[in-house]
CSV table of C-alpha atoms and ligand atoms in Angstrom, one decimal:
chain,number,residue,atom,x,y,z
A,1,MET,CA,47.9,-35.3,-54.6
A,2,ASN,CA,46.5,-38.9,-56.6
A,3,ILE,CA,44.0,-40.3,-54.4
A,4,ALA,CA,42.3,-44.0,-54.2
A,5,LEU,CA,39.2,-43.9,-52.3
A,6,VAL,CA,38.9,-47.1,-50.6
A,7,GLY,CA,34.7,-48.0,-50.3
A,8,TYR,CA,33.0,-45.7,-52.4
A,9,GLY,CA,29.9,-45.6,-50.8
A,10,LYS,CA,28.0,-42.2,-48.7
A,11,MET,CA,31.8,-41.0,-47.8
A,12,GLY,CA,33.6,-42.1,-50.3
A,13,LYS,CA,31.6,-39.7,-52.6
A,14,GLU,CA,31.8,-36.8,-50.6
A,15,ILE,CA,35.6,-37.0,-49.8
A,16,GLU,CA,35.4,-37.0,-54.1
A,17,LYS,CA,33.6,-34.4,-54.1
A,18,VAL,CA,36.0,-32.2,-51.8
A,19,ALA,CA,39.4,-33.5,-53.1
A,20,ILE,CA,38.4,-32.6,-56.4
A,21,GLY,CA,37.7,-29.2,-55.2
A,22,ARG,CA,41.0,-29.5,-53.2
A,23,GLU,CA,42.6,-30.0,-57.6
A,24,HIS,CA,43.1,-33.6,-56.2
A,25,SER,CA,42.5,-36.3,-58.5
A,26,ILE,CA,40.9,-39.3,-57.6
A,27,VAL,CA,42.5,-43.0,-59.3
A,28,ASP,CA,40.6,-45.2,-57.5
A,29,ARG,CA,36.7,-45.6,-56.2
A,30,ILE,CA,36.9,-49.6,-54.6
A,31,SER,CA,34.1,-51.1,-54.1
A,32,ALA,CA,32.9,-54.2,-51.9
A,33,THR,CA,31.1,-55.2,-55.9
A,34,ASN,CA,34.8,-53.7,-57.9
A,35,ARG,CA,37.7,-54.6,-55.7
A,36,GLY,CA,38.2,-58.3,-56.8
A,37,LYS,CA,40.7,-60.6,-54.5
A,38,HIS,CA,43.8,-58.0,-54.4
A,39,LEU,CA,43.8,-54.4,-54.0
A,40,ASN,CA,45.8,-52.6,-56.6
A,41,LEU,CA,46.4,-49.3,-55.5
A,42,HIS,CA,49.9,-49.0,-57.4
A,43,ASP,CA,48.8,-45.0,-59.0
A,44,ALA,CA,47.4,-43.8,-55.7
A,45,ASP,CA,49.9,-41.6,-53.7
A,46,ILE,CA,47.1,-42.0,-50.7
A,47,ALA,CA,44.4,-44.3,-49.8
A,48,ILE,CA,41.6,-43.3,-48.3
A,49,GLU,CA,39.9,-45.9,-45.9
A,50,PHE,CA,36.0,-45.6,-45.9
A,51,SER,CA,34.4,-48.8,-45.8
A,52,HIS,CA,33.4,-52.2,-43.6
A,53,PRO,CA,34.0,-53.1,-40.6
A,54,GLY,CA,35.4,-56.3,-41.5
A,55,ALA,CA,37.2,-55.5,-44.5
A,56,THR,CA,39.2,-52.7,-42.9
A,57,LEU,CA,42.1,-54.6,-41.7
A,58,GLN,CA,43.0,-56.2,-45.0
A,59,ASN,CA,43.2,-53.1,-46.9
A,60,ILE,CA,45.3,-51.5,-43.7
A,61,THR,CA,47.9,-53.8,-44.3
A,62,THR,CA,47.4,-54.2,-47.8
A,63,CYS,CA,47.9,-50.3,-48.4
A,64,ILE,CA,51.1,-50.9,-45.9
A,65,ASP,CA,52.6,-53.8,-48.3
A,66,GLN,CA,52.3,-51.6,-50.9
A,67,LYS,CA,53.5,-48.7,-49.5
A,68,ILE,CA,50.8,-46.2,-50.4
A,69,PRO,CA,50.0,-43.8,-46.4
A,70,VAL,CA,46.4,-45.2,-45.6
A,71,VAL,CA,43.9,-42.4,-44.2
A,72,CYS,CA,41.1,-45.1,-42.3
A,73,GLY,CA,38.1,-43.5,-41.3
A,74,THR,CA,36.2,-47.2,-40.9
A,75,THR,CA,34.5,-47.6,-37.6
A,76,GLY,CA,33.0,-51.1,-35.0
A,77,TRP,CA,36.2,-52.6,-35.4
A,78,VAL,CA,38.1,-51.4,-32.4
A,79,LYS,CA,38.7,-56.1,-32.2
A,80,ASP,CA,42.1,-56.1,-35.1
A,81,PHE,CA,42.6,-51.9,-34.1
A,82,ASP,CA,46.2,-52.8,-31.8
A,83,ALA,CA,46.8,-55.4,-35.7
A,84,ALA,CA,46.8,-52.2,-37.6
A,85,VAL,CA,48.6,-50.1,-35.5
A,86,ASP,CA,51.6,-53.1,-35.3
A,87,TYR,CA,51.5,-54.1,-38.4
A,88,CYS,CA,51.9,-50.6,-39.3
A,89,LYS,CA,54.5,-50.0,-36.8
A,90,ASN,CA,56.5,-53.3,-37.9
A,91,HIS,CA,56.9,-52.3,-42.0
A,92,ASN,CA,57.6,-49.3,-41.3
A,93,GLY,CA,54.0,-47.7,-42.9
A,94,THR,CA,51.5,-44.4,-42.4
A,95,PHE,CA,48.8,-45.3,-41.3
A,96,PHE,CA,46.3,-42.6,-39.7
A,97,TYR,CA,42.6,-43.4,-37.3
A,98,ALA,CA,40.2,-41.0,-36.5
A,99,SER,CA,36.8,-42.1,-35.9
A,100,ASN,CA,35.9,-38.6,-36.4
A,101,PHE,CA,37.7,-36.5,-38.6
A,102,SER,CA,34.7,-33.2,-38.6
A,103,PRO,CA,37.5,-30.8,-37.2
A,104,GLY,CA,34.4,-29.6,-34.8
A,105,VAL,CA,34.1,-32.5,-33.2
A,106,ASN,CA,37.5,-32.5,-32.4
A,107,MET,CA,36.9,-29.5,-31.3
A,108,PHE,CA,34.1,-31.4,-28.9
A,109,PHE,CA,36.2,-33.8,-28.5
A,110,LYS,CA,38.6,-31.3,-26.4
A,111,LEU,CA,35.3,-29.9,-24.5
A,112,ASN,CA,34.6,-33.5,-23.4
A,113,ARG,CA,38.0,-33.7,-21.8
A,114,ALA,CA,37.6,-30.7,-20.3
A,115,LEU,CA,34.4,-30.8,-19.0
A,116,ALA,CA,36.0,-34.5,-18.3
A,117,LYS,CA,39.1,-32.8,-16.0
A,118,ILE,CA,36.0,-30.6,-13.8
A,119,MET,CA,33.2,-33.1,-13.2
A,120,THR,CA,35.9,-35.7,-11.2
A,121,ARG,CA,35.4,-33.5,-8.7
A,122,PHE,CA,32.0,-33.0,-8.0
A,123,THR,CA,31.0,-37.0,-7.4
A,124,ASP,CA,27.7,-36.6,-6.7
A,125,TYR,CA,26.9,-35.6,-11.0
A,126,SER,CA,26.2,-38.7,-12.9
A,127,VAL,CA,27.7,-38.9,-16.7
A,128,HIS,CA,25.7,-40.5,-19.6
A,129,ILE,CA,26.3,-40.7,-23.7
A,130,GLU,CA,24.2,-40.9,-25.9
A,131,GLU,CA,24.7,-41.0,-29.9
A,132,VAL,CA,22.1,-40.9,-33.0
A,133,HIS,CA,23.0,-41.8,-36.4
A,134,HIS,CA,20.9,-42.8,-39.4
A,135,VAL,CA,19.3,-46.7,-40.0
A,136,HIS,CA,22.2,-47.1,-41.8
A,137,LYS,CA,24.9,-47.0,-39.5
A,138,LYS,CA,26.6,-50.3,-39.0
A,139,ASP,CA,28.2,-50.5,-36.1
A,140,SER,CA,26.6,-49.4,-32.3
A,141,PRO,CA,28.0,-47.6,-30.7
A,142,SER,CA,29.1,-45.2,-33.0
A,143,GLY,CA,33.3,-44.8,-32.8
A,144,THR,CA,32.5,-41.2,-31.9
A,145,ALA,CA,31.0,-41.9,-28.7
A,146,ILE,CA,33.6,-44.9,-27.9
A,147,THR,CA,36.1,-41.9,-27.9
A,148,LEU,CA,34.0,-39.5,-25.7
A,149,ALA,CA,33.4,-42.7,-23.0
A,150,GLU,CA,37.7,-42.9,-23.5
A,151,ALA,CA,38.2,-40.0,-22.6
A,152,ILE,CA,36.0,-39.2,-19.4
A,153,LEU,CA,36.9,-43.0,-18.3
A,154,GLN,CA,40.8,-41.2,-18.2
A,155,ASN,CA,39.3,-37.9,-16.5
A,156,ILE,CA,36.7,-38.9,-14.0
A,157,ASN,CA,38.5,-40.8,-11.3
A,158,ARG,CA,34.8,-42.8,-10.0
A,159,LEU,CA,34.0,-44.9,-13.6
A,160,ASP,CA,36.2,-47.7,-14.4
A,161,LYS,CA,34.8,-49.0,-17.9
A,162,TRP,CA,32.0,-47.6,-19.8
A,163,GLN,CA,28.3,-50.3,-21.2
A,164,VAL,CA,25.6,-50.1,-22.7
A,165,GLY,CA,22.7,-49.1,-21.4
A,166,ASN,CA,22.6,-46.2,-18.1
A,167,SER,CA,25.3,-45.8,-16.5
A,168,THR,CA,25.3,-46.6,-12.6
A,169,ASN,CA,27.5,-45.2,-10.1
A,170,ASN,CA,31.1,-46.1,-11.8
A,171,ILE,CA,29.9,-47.1,-15.1
A,172,LEU,CA,29.4,-44.5,-17.8
A,173,GLY,CA,26.0,-45.5,-19.8
A,174,ILE,CA,25.8,-45.1,-23.8
A,175,HIS,CA,22.2,-45.0,-25.3
A,176,SER,CA,22.6,-44.8,-29.1
A,177,GLU,CA,19.6,-44.8,-31.5
A,178,ARG,CA,19.5,-45.3,-35.4
A,179,THR,CA,16.4,-43.2,-37.5
A,180,GLY,CA,15.5,-41.4,-40.2
A,181,GLU,CA,19.1,-40.2,-42.2
A,182,VAL,CA,20.7,-38.3,-39.1
A,183,PRO,CA,24.9,-38.0,-40.1
A,184,GLY,CA,25.2,-38.2,-35.9
A,185,ILE,CA,24.9,-36.1,-32.2
A,186,HIS,CA,26.4,-36.4,-29.5
A,187,LYS,CA,25.9,-35.6,-26.5
A,188,ILE,CA,27.1,-35.9,-23.4
A,189,ARG,CA,25.2,-35.0,-19.9
A,190,TYR,CA,26.4,-34.8,-16.1
A,191,GLU,CA,23.0,-34.5,-14.0
A,192,ASN,CA,22.4,-34.5,-10.1
A,193,ASP,CA,19.2,-33.7,-8.0
A,194,THR,CA,20.0,-29.7,-9.0
A,195,ASP,CA,20.8,-29.8,-11.8
A,196,ILE,CA,21.6,-30.5,-16.0
A,197,ILE,CA,24.8,-30.2,-17.4
A,198,THR,CA,25.1,-31.1,-21.5
A,199,ILE,CA,27.1,-30.6,-24.1
A,200,ARG,CA,26.4,-31.4,-27.8
A,201,HIS,CA,27.7,-31.6,-30.8
A,202,ASP,CA,24.9,-32.0,-34.0
A,203,ALA,CA,27.1,-32.9,-37.7
A,204,LYS,CA,24.8,-31.4,-40.3
A,205,ASN,CA,25.9,-33.3,-42.9
A,206,ARG,CA,28.9,-34.7,-43.9
A,207,LYS,CA,31.4,-32.5,-45.3
A,208,GLY,CA,33.3,-32.1,-42.3
A,209,PHE,CA,33.6,-35.3,-42.0
A,210,ALA,CA,35.2,-35.7,-45.8
A,211,VAL,CA,37.1,-32.2,-45.4
A,212,GLY,CA,38.9,-33.7,-41.9
A,213,ALA,CA,39.9,-36.7,-44.1
A,214,VAL,CA,41.8,-34.9,-47.3
A,215,MET,CA,43.3,-32.0,-45.1
A,216,VAL,CA,44.9,-34.9,-42.9
A,217,SER,CA,45.7,-36.8,-46.2
A,218,GLU,CA,48.2,-33.8,-47.6
A,219,TRP,CA,49.4,-33.4,-43.6
A,220,ILE,CA,50.6,-36.9,-43.7
A,221,ILE,CA,52.0,-37.5,-47.1
A,222,GLY,CA,56.3,-37.2,-46.6
A,223,LYS,CA,55.5,-39.2,-42.8
A,224,SER,CA,55.7,-42.5,-41.8
A,225,GLY,CA,54.5,-43.9,-38.6
A,226,TYR,CA,51.1,-43.6,-36.7
A,227,PHE,CA,49.1,-40.9,-37.1
A,228,THR,CA,45.9,-39.3,-34.2
A,229,MET,CA,44.2,-37.0,-35.1
A,230,ASP,CA,45.6,-35.3,-32.1
A,231,ASP,CA,48.9,-35.3,-33.8
A,232,TYR,CA,47.7,-33.5,-36.4
A,233,LEU,CA,45.2,-31.2,-34.9
A,234,ASN,CA,49.1,-29.7,-32.3
A,235,SER,CA,50.8,-29.7,-35.3
A,236,ASP,CA,52.8,-26.6,-36.3
A,237,HIS,CA,50.8,-27.4,-39.5
A,238,LEU,CA,47.5,-26.1,-37.9
A,239,LYS,CA,48.7,-24.3,-35.4
A,240,PHE,CA,47.6,-20.9,-38.0
A,241,ALA,CA,44.2,-22.6,-39.3
A,242,PHE,CA,42.5,-22.9,-35.5
A,243,TYR,CA,43.7,-21.5,-33.7
B,301,NAP,N1,35.3,-40.6,-39.3
B,301,NAP,C1,34.5,-40.6,-39.2
B,301,NAP,O1,34.9,-39.6,-39.5
B,301,NAP,C2,33.4,-41.2,-40.6
B,301,NAP,C3,32.7,-40.4,-40.5
B,301,NAP,C4,31.5,-40.7,-41.1
B,301,NAP,C5,31.6,-42.5,-41.0
B,301,NAP,N2,32.2,-42.9,-41.2
B,301,NAP,C6,32.4,-45.1,-40.8
B,301,NAP,O2,32.4,-44.6,-42.6
B,301,NAP,C7,32.7,-45.7,-42.7
B,301,NAP,C8,31.6,-45.9,-44.4
B,301,NAP,O3,30.8,-44.8,-44.0
B,301,NAP,P1,29.4,-45.0,-45.3
B,301,NAP,O4,28.1,-43.8,-45.2
B,301,NAP,O5,30.3,-44.5,-46.5
B,301,NAP,O6,29.5,-46.1,-45.4
B,301,NAP,P2,29.1,-46.8,-47.1
B,301,NAP,O7,27.5,-46.1,-48.0
B,301,NAP,O8,27.8,-47.8,-46.3
B,301,NAP,O9,30.1,-47.8,-48.0
B,301,NAP,C9,30.6,-48.1,-47.8
B,301,NAP,C10,31.5,-48.4,-49.1
B,301,NAP,O10,32.1,-49.4,-48.4
B,301,NAP,C11,32.6,-51.2,-49.8
B,301,NAP,N3,33.1,-51.3,-48.9
B,301,NAP,C12,32.4,-53.1,-48.4
B,301,NAP,N4,33.4,-53.8,-48.5
B,301,NAP,C13,34.5,-53.2,-49.0
B,301,NAP,C14,35.5,-53.8,-48.8
B,301,NAP,N5,35.7,-55.2,-48.9
B,301,NAP,N6,36.7,-53.4,-49.7
B,301,NAP,C15,36.6,-51.6,-50.6
B,301,NAP,N7,35.5,-51.7,-50.2
B,301,NAP,C16,34.8,-52.4,-49.4
B,301,NAP,C17,30.9,-50.4,-50.7
B,301,NAP,O11,31.4,-51.9,-51.5
B,301,NAP,P3,29.8,-51.8,-52.0
B,301,NAP,O12,29.0,-50.8,-51.9
B,301,NAP,O13,30.1,-52.4,-53.3
B,301,NAP,O14,28.5,-52.4,-51.2
B,301,NAP,C18,30.8,-49.2,-50.3
B,301,NAP,O15,30.7,-48.5,-51.3
B,301,NAP,C19,31.8,-46.4,-41.6
B,301,NAP,O16,31.9,-47.3,-40.8
B,301,NAP,C20,30.7,-45.7,-40.9
B,301,NAP,O17,31.2,-45.5,-40.1
B,301,NAP,C21,33.1,-42.7,-40.5
């Protein structure tokens, strides 16, 4: 594949290493400084977009206009998200979004859903999410924490919404911490008078995110529509590799 990296920061550089290791070529490395007024991606088979929340919607619609499938991992642009999905559908584009591309985190998402399904019946437990990331991260709470929270809300009947801060009877609290160079830690904690149940994922580095983004890019070529990690993880393609 000929890959355009839209966003060539920490993630773009990590994706480049993984992509070259899987015998793909990088045909464009685009950052805010060399972007120019208009993105031009004519040599690319696919664009992998890990940039800045303020730039993401425009980057995605530009890729769709140029008939380039776009795999996006930028977080913190929730307000524009539906517009991107609609644009993809209305223009026969190809758009894949995941708040977290790490295969391990996606297993953690499944564990989170399964645990929430159990805990909905144990109403004396409070639920709380904590996430820790490096000090350069621009969005808070993390996109991964929001994905975890939404799955908990779908499965625990007593919770109505999430908020930044403490949990209350019907609100799921998310606490965010920014420190050092931590690639990403997410914890979900259930607590009552007698015990605490915690599940936790620690990213050791950024490689897992990059591997996931490149594997998804290989899979999405030739498809059209809007896709998520569930589509990828449930595809026949992956069953042999993961289950
Ligand atoms: N989904 C996942 O699995 C996952 C995993 C890790 C990170 N992320 C997310 O990915 C995003 C990028 O993370 P990072 O650590 O790579 O950030 P980073 O090191 O700050 O890099 C961001 C890159 O985007 C570029 N950029 C900014 N505005 C742009 C624009 N208008 N067009 C094109 N490129 C633009 C920056 O260019 P300059 O250098 O010129 O400013 C820089 O190259 C963040 O939202 C982060 O939360 C997602």
